[in-house]
XYZ file of C-alpha atoms in Angstrom:
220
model
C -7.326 -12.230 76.706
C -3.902 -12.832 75.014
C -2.694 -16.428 75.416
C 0.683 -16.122 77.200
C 2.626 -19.423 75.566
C 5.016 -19.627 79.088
C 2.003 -20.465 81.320
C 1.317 -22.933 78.548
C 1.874 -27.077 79.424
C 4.007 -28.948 77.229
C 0.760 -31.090 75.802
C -0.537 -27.862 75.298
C 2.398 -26.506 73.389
C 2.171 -29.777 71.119
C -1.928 -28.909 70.384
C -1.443 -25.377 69.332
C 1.798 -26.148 67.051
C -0.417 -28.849 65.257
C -3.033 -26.254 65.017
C -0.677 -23.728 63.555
C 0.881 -26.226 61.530
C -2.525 -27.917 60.298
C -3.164 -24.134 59.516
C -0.739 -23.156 57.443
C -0.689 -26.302 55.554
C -4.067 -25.659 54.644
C -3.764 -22.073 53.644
C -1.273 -23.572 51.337
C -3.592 -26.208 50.068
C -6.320 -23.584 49.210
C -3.497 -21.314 47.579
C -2.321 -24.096 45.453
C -6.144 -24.879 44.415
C -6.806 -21.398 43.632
C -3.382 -20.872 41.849
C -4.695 -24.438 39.471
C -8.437 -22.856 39.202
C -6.311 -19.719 37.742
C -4.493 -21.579 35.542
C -6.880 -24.007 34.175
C -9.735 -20.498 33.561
C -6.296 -19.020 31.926
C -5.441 -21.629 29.400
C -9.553 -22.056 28.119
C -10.031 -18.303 28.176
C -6.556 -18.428 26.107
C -7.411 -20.851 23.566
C -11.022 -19.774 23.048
C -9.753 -16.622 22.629
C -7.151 -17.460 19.899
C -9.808 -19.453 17.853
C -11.404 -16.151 17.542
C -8.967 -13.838 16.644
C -7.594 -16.928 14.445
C -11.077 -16.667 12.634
C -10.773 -12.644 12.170
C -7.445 -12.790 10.687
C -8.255 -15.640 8.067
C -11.562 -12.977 7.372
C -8.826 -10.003 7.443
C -6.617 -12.084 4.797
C -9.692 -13.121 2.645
C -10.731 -9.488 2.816
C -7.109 -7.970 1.275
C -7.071 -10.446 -1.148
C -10.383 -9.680 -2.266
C -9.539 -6.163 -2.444
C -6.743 -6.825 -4.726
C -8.733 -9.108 -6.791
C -11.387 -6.542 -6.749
C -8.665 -3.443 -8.453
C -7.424 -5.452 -11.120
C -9.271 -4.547 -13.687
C -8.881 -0.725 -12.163
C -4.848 -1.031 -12.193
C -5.161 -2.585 -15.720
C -6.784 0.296 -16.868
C -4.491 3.007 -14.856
C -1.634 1.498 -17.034
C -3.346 1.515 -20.278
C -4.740 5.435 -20.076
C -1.507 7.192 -18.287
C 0.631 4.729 -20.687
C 2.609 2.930 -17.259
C 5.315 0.119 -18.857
C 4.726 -2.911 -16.349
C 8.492 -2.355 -15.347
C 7.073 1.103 -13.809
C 3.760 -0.556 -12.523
C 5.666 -3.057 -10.607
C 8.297 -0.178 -9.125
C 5.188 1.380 -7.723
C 4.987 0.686 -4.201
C 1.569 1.408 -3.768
C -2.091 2.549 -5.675
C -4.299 5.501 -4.097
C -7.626 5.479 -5.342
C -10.059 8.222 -4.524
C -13.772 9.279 -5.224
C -14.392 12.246 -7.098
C -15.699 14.188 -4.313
C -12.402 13.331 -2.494
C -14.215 11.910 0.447
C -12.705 8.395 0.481
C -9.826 6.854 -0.722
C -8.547 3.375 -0.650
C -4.345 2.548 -0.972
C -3.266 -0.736 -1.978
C 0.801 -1.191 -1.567
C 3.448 -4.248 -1.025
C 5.830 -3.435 1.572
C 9.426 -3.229 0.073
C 12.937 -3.849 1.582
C 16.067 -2.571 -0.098
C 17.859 -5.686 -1.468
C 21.449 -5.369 -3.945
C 22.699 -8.285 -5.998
C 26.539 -9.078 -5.453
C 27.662 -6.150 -7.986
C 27.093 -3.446 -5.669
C 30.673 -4.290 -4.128
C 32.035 -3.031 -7.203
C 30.220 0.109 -7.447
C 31.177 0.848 -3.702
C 34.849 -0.388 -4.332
C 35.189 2.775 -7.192
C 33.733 5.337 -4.683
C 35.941 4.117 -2.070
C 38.889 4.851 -4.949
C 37.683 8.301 -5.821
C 37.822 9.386 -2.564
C 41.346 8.229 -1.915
C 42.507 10.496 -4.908
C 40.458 13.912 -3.738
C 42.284 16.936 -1.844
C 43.167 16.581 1.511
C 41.877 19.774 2.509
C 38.909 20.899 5.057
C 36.588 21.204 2.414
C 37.299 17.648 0.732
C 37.139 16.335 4.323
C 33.398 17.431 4.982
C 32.730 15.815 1.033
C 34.488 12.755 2.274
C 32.417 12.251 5.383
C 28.561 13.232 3.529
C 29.326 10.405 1.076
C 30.683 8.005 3.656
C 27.543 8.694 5.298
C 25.614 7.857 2.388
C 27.504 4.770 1.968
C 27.136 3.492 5.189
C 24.627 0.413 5.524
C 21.824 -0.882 8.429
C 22.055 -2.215 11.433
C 21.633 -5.179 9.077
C 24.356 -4.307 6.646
C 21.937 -3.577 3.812
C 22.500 0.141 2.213
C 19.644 2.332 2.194
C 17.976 3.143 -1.281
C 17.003 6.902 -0.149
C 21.092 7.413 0.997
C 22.308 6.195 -2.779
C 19.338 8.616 -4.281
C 20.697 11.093 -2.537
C 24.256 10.065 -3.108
C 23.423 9.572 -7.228
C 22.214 13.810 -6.831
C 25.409 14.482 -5.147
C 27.754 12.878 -7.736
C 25.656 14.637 -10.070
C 25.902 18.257 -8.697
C 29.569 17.455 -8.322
C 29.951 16.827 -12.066
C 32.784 13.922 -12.207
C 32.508 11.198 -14.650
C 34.368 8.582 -12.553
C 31.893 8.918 -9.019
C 28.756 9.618 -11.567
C 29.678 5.706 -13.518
C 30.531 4.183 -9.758
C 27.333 5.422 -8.326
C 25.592 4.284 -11.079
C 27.237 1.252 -10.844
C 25.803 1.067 -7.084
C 21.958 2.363 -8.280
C 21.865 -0.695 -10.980
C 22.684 -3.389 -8.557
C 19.244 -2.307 -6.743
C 17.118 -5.349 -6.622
C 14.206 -3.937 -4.257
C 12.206 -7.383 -3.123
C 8.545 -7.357 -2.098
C 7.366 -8.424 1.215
C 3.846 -8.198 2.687
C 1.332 -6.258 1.160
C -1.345 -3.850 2.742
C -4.475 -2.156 2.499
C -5.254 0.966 4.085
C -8.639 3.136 3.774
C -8.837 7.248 4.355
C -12.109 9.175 4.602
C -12.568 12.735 5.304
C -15.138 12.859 8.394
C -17.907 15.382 9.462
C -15.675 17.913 9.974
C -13.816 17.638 6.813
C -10.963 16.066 8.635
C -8.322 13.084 6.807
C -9.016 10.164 9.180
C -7.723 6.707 8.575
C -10.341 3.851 8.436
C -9.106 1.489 11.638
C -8.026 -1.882 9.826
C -6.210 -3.452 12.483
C -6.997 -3.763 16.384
C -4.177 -1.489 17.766
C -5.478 1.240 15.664
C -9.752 0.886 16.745
């Protein structure tokens, strides 16, 4: 039977709001409760959870470092018997070493950003000039805009070291003295700097597939 509030008294009216409203204030209490349960089983599961993957990173650093400690007498002889200066072992990026049978190989690398000391300018200045003095012609125009391309930096302003290597074969196919000094003018103010360095790990698998050994919890 559906209570019909009209046939209701006004005493009666007052009992079932304070029911209602007794109610809903407690369905708000228990929300609130549940809401502080949720955060309080968040922030331990959080923290507990952090200690452990704190624990696995320090064992993942102690790990690489071992590895590098563990190929130094490997990279010392690598640089005695294919006769690498240490200006040449230090411009290596990275070291791939792999078992006779080819079924496992392990790469040790630093990460490398393109960095140029404040003589660059100078070497981009002289481009700059040549190109001001070439033909004004359809062909020069499609010359003008590849090396402008080459030229132009990052989102963070930084040139690209691949662009001037490709820029440094250009000026050389083209043949003229004057962009062949600038660009080379550009290529010595490379100071490449060193970052992070990695270690990766490559087997070949059961069904004589490459696979990459997962060192790092986005790739498992």
């Amino acid at each position: 039977m559906e209570l019909d509030i009209k046939n209701l008294t006004d005493e009666q009216r007052r009992t079932l709001k304070a029911q209602l409203e007794a109610e809903e204030k407690a369905q708000k209490e228990k929300e609130r409760r549940e809401r502080e349960t949720y955060e309080q089983l968040k922030d331990a599961q959080v923290r507990v959870t952090f200690r452990e993957l704190q624990n696995i990173s320090s064992m993942l650093e102690h790990a690489k470092l071992k590895v590098f400690r563990d190929f130094e007498a490997i990279l010392a002889m690598k640089k005695e018997l294919f006769g690498l200066t240490e200006d040449r072992m230090l411009e290596q990026e990275s070291h791939t070493f792999t078992t006779s049978d080819g079924s496992m190989s392990i790469i040790i690398g630093h990460n490398v950003i393109d960095s140029w000391d404040e003589t660059v300018s100078v070497g981009i200045q002289k481009v700059n000039q040549w190109l001001t003095r070439l033909a004004r012609d359809e062909e020069s125009a499609v010359l003008v805009g590849l090396i402008r391309d080459l030229l132009k930096p990052n989102k963070d302003g930084v040139l690209k070291a691949n662009r001037i290597l490709d820029l440094s074969k250009k000026a050389s196919e083209l043949g003229d003295p004057e962009l062949i000094e600038a660009v080379e003018l550009i290529r010595d103010a490379y100071r490449p700097t060193r970052t992070s360095t990695y270690v990766k790990a490559r087997y070949v698998d059961e069904y004589g597939r490459k696979q990459w050994l997962a060192l790092s919890m986005s790739a498992v």
